[in-house]
XYZ file of C-alpha atoms in Angstrom:
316
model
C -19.284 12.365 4.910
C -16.940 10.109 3.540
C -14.035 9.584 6.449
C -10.536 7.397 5.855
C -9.065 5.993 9.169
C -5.299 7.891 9.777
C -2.866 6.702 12.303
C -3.695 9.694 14.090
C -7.970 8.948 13.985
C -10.492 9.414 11.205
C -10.145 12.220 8.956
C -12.666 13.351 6.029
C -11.421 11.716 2.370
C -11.478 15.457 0.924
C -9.127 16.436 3.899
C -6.342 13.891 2.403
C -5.163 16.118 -0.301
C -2.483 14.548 -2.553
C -1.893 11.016 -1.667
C 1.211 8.946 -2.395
C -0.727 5.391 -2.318
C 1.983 2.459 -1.722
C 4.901 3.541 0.821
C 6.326 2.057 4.368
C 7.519 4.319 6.925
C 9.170 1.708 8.708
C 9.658 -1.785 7.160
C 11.890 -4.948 8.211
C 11.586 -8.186 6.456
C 13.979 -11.359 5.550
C 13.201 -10.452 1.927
C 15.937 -7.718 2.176
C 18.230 -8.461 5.372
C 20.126 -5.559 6.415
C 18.375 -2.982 4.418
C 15.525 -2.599 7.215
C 14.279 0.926 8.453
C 13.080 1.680 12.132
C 14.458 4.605 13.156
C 11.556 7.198 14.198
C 13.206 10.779 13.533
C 14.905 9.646 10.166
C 11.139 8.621 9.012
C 9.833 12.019 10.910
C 12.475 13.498 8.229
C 11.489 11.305 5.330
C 8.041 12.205 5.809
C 9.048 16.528 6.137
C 10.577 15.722 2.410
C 7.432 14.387 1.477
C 5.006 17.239 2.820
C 7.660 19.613 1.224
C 7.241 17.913 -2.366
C 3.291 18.558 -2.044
C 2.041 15.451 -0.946
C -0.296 15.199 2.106
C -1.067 11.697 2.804
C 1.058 8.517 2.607
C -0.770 4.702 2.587
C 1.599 3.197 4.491
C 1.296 -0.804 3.175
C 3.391 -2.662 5.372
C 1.284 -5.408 6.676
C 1.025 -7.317 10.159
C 5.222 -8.948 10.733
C 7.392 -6.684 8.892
C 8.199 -3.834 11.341
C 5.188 -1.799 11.980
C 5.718 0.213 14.642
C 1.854 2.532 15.659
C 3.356 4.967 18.172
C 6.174 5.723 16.151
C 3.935 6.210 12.953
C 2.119 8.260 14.780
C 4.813 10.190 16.280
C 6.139 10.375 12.741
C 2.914 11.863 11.507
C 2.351 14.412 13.433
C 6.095 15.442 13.554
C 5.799 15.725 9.750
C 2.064 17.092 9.532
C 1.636 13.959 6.680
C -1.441 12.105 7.075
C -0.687 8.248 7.388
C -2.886 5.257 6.826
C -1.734 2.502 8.112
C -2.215 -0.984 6.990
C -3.106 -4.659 8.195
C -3.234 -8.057 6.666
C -0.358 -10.058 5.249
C 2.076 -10.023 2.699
C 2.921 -12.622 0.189
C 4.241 -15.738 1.938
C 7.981 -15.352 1.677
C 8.085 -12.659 3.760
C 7.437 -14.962 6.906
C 9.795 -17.767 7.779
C 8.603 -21.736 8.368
C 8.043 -21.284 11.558
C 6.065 -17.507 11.630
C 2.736 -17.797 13.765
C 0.516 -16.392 10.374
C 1.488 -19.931 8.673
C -0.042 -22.028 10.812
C -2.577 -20.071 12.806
C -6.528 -20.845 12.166
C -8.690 -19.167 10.358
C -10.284 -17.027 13.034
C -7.556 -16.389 14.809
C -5.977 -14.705 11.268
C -9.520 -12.959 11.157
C -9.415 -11.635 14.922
C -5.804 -10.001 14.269
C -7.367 -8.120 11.268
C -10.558 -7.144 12.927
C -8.577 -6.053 15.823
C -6.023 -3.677 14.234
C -8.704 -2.363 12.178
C -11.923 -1.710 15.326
C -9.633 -1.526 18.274
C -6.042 -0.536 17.668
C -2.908 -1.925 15.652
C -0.867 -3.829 18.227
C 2.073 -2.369 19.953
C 4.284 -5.319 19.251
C 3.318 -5.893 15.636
C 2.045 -9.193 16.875
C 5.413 -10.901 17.528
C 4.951 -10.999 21.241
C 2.898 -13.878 23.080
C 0.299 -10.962 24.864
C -1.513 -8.681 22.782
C -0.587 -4.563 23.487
C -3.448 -2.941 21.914
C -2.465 0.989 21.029
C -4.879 3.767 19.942
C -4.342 3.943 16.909
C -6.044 1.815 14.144
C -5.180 0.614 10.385
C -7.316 2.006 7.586
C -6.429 -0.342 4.455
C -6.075 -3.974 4.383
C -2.623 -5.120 2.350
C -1.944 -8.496 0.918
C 0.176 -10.305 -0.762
C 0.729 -12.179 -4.273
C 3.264 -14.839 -5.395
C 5.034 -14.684 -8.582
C 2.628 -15.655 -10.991
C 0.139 -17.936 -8.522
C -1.432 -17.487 -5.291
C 0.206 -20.106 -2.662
C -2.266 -21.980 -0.096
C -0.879 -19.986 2.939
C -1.759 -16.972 0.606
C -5.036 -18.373 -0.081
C -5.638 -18.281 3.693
C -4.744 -15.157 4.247
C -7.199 -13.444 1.386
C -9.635 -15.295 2.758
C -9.121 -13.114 5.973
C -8.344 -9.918 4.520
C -11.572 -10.477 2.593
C -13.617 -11.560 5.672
C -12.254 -8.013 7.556
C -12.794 -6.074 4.452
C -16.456 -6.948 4.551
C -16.965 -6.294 7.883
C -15.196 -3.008 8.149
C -15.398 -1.248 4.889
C -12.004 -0.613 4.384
C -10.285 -0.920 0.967
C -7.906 -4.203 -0.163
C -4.527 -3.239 -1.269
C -2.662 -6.449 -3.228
C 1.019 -7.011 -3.992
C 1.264 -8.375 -6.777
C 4.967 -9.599 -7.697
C 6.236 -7.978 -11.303
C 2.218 -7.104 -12.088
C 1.591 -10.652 -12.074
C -1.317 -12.541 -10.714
C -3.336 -9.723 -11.482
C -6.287 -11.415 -12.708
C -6.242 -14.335 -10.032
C -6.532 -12.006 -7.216
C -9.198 -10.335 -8.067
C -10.708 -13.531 -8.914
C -9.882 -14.765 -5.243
C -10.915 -11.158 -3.614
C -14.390 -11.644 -5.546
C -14.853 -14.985 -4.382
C -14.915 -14.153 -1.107
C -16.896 -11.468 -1.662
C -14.128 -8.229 -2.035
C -15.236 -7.009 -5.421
C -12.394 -5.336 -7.699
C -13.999 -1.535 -7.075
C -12.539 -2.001 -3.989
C -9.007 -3.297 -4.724
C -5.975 -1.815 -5.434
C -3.284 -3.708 -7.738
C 0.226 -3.008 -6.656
C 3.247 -2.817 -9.058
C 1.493 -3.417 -11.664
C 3.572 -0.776 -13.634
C 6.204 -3.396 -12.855
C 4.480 -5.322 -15.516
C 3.913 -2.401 -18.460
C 1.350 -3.920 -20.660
C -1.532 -1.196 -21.310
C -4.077 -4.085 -22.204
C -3.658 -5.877 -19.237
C -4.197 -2.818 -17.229
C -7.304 -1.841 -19.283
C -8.644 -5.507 -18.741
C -8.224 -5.150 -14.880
C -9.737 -1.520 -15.089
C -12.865 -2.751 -16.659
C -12.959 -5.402 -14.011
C -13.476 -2.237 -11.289
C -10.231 -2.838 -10.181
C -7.500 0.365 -9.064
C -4.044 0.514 -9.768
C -1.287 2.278 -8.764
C 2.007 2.775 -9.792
C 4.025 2.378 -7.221
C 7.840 1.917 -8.585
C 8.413 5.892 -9.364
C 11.628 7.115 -9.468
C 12.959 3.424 -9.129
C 15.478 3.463 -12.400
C 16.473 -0.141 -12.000
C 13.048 -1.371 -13.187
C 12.733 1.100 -16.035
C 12.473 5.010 -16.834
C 9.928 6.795 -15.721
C 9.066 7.838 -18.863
C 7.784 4.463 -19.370
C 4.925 5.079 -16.573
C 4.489 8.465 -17.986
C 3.142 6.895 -21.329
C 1.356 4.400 -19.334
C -0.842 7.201 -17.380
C -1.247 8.946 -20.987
C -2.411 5.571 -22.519
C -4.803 5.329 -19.264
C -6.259 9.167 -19.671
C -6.950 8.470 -23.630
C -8.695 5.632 -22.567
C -10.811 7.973 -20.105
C -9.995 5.450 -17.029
C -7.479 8.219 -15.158
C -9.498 7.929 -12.216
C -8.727 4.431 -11.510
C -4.957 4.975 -11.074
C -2.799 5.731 -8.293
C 0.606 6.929 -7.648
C 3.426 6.030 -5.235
C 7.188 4.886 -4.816
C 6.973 2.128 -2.636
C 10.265 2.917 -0.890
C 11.384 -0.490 0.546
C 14.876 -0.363 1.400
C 17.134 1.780 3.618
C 19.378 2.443 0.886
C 16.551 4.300 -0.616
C 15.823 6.668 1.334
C 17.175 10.421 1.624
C 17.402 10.131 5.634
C 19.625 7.731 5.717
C 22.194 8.714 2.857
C 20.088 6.776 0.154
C 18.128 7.985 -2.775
C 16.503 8.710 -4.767
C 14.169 9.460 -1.659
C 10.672 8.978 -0.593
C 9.523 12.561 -1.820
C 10.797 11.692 -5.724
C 6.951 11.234 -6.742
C 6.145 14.661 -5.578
C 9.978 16.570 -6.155
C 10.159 14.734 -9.224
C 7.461 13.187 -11.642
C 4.207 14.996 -10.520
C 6.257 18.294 -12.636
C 6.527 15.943 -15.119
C 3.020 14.505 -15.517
C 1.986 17.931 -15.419
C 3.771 18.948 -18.368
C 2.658 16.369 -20.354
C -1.460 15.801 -19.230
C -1.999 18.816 -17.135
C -3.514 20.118 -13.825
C -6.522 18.188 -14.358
C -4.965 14.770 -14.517
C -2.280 15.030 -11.518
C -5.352 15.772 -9.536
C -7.112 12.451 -10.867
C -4.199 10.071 -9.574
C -3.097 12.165 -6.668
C -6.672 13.028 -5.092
C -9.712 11.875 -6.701
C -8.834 8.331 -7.568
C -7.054 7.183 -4.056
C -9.870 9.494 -2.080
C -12.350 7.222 -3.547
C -10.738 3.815 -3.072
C -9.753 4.878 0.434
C -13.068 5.853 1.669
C -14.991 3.527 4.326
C -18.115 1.971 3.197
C -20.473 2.483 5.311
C -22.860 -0.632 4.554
C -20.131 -2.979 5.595
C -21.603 -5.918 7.696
């Protein structure tokens, strides 16, 4: 049977229920200073909103460096009864200073920090201190990161090892792409190294609302999710409402995802922010199902992420 790797050990993909596909539990980066979140029992809380808005399983996508934190996922997770797979890899390149060991590290030693959070355990210390702290529990999705409109050479690099670990573990690849852009040139990249796009998820690009391109990366194999739900700043969601309905009319609902992608403090309900981590489920699944019915919330919330998420088993 199918099984997805949880923060809390392997779990069978029909056991996932409703997944929200792009969030961070905790997250700190120098991309937004002062708006990081690391506090275990507000995310415990965040996470209780979640499972009380129907969802059941949050891909957690914040990558090796920005604030992971495995005991206190998991302490979060089973506080909250939400199932959480955790992430590995590296995001796009200016979330790591000059001087961040990821920038100039070799090749295998980016590889071996992969394999390991993925076989053995996701270290304790998110890999910012000199000795390795190995804990129990292990990452399930690979996550990593596109530049505005191009792929940088330290970004290069690091598909290159997200690639290599996806190979050799089976997991799915998860890729930021900034504003939808890029799109094309990662899964170019990704196949390259021998990732192909059935096995990639495109992040944000609902960021980027243009039906075509989406079709065109669709037709490549590729998943996407939209990820930027309840998020009015970018747009309505009544914009990614008519997106999914393009998508369904098109008869290629079951490659897309949902999520919110909650990446500031000031977003989140636990901390006085809004409009909350549980908006996809509180929120827009009513609305999708008022518009495409039963039928196609349980496309994007179940059937479509199950698939992606599920470990290949003829990984080499």
């Amino acid at each position: 049977m199918p099984v997805v790797e949880t923060v809390l050990g392997p779990v069978a993909v029909h056991e996932l229920g409703e997944v929200d596909a792009h969030e961070h539990v905790f997250l700190r980066t120098p991309v937004n200073p002062g708006d990081e979140f690391l506090d275990t029992d507000k995310a415990a809380a965040e996470l209780l909103r979640v499972a009380a808005s129907g969802i059941r399983t949050v891909v957690d996508l914040t990558p090796v460096g920005l604030g992971r934190h495995p005991g206190q996922l998991a302490e979060a997770s089973r506080t909250s009864g939400i199932h959480v797979v955790a992430a590995t890899g590296f995001h796009r390149s200016a979330h790591y200073p000059a001087a961040h060991w990821a920038r100039h590290a070799d090749d295998a030693t980016l590889l071996d920090v992969l394999l390991d959070d993925l076989r053995v355990g996701m270290d304790s210390h998110d890999w910012d201190f000199p000795r390795p702290m190995p804990s129990p529990h292990k990452a399930g999705v690979i996550k990593l990161g596109a530049s505005y409109h191009r792929i940088d050479r330290h970004e290069e690099r690091w598909f290159a090892a997200g690639a290599a670990a996806a190979r050799s573990t089976g997991v799915a690849v998860a890729v930021h792409t900034e504003i939808g852009t890029a799109a094309h040139a990662a899964l170019d990249l990704l196949d390259k190294h021998g990732v192909p796009a059935g096995r990639v998820l495109l992040a944000h690009t609902d960021r980027n609302p243009d039906p075509e391109l989406h079709l065109d990366l669709i037709a490549r194999g590729a998943y996407l999710v939209y990820d930027t739900i309840g998020r009015i700043k970018y747009r309505p969601d009544s914009v990614v409402l008519d997106l999914i309905e393009r998508m369904a009319e098109a008869g290629k609902l079951g490659q897309i995802c949902l999520g919110t992608d909650v990446g500031r403090k000031s977003s989140l309900n636990a901390y006085g922010g809004g409009p909350g981590m549980d908006v996809l489920g509180r929120d827009f699944v009513p609305r999708l199902r008022r518009r495409l019915g039963h039928q196609a919330v349980e496309t994007v919330l179940r059937y479509a992420p199950q698939a992606l998420l599920a470990k290949e088993t003829s990984a080499t």
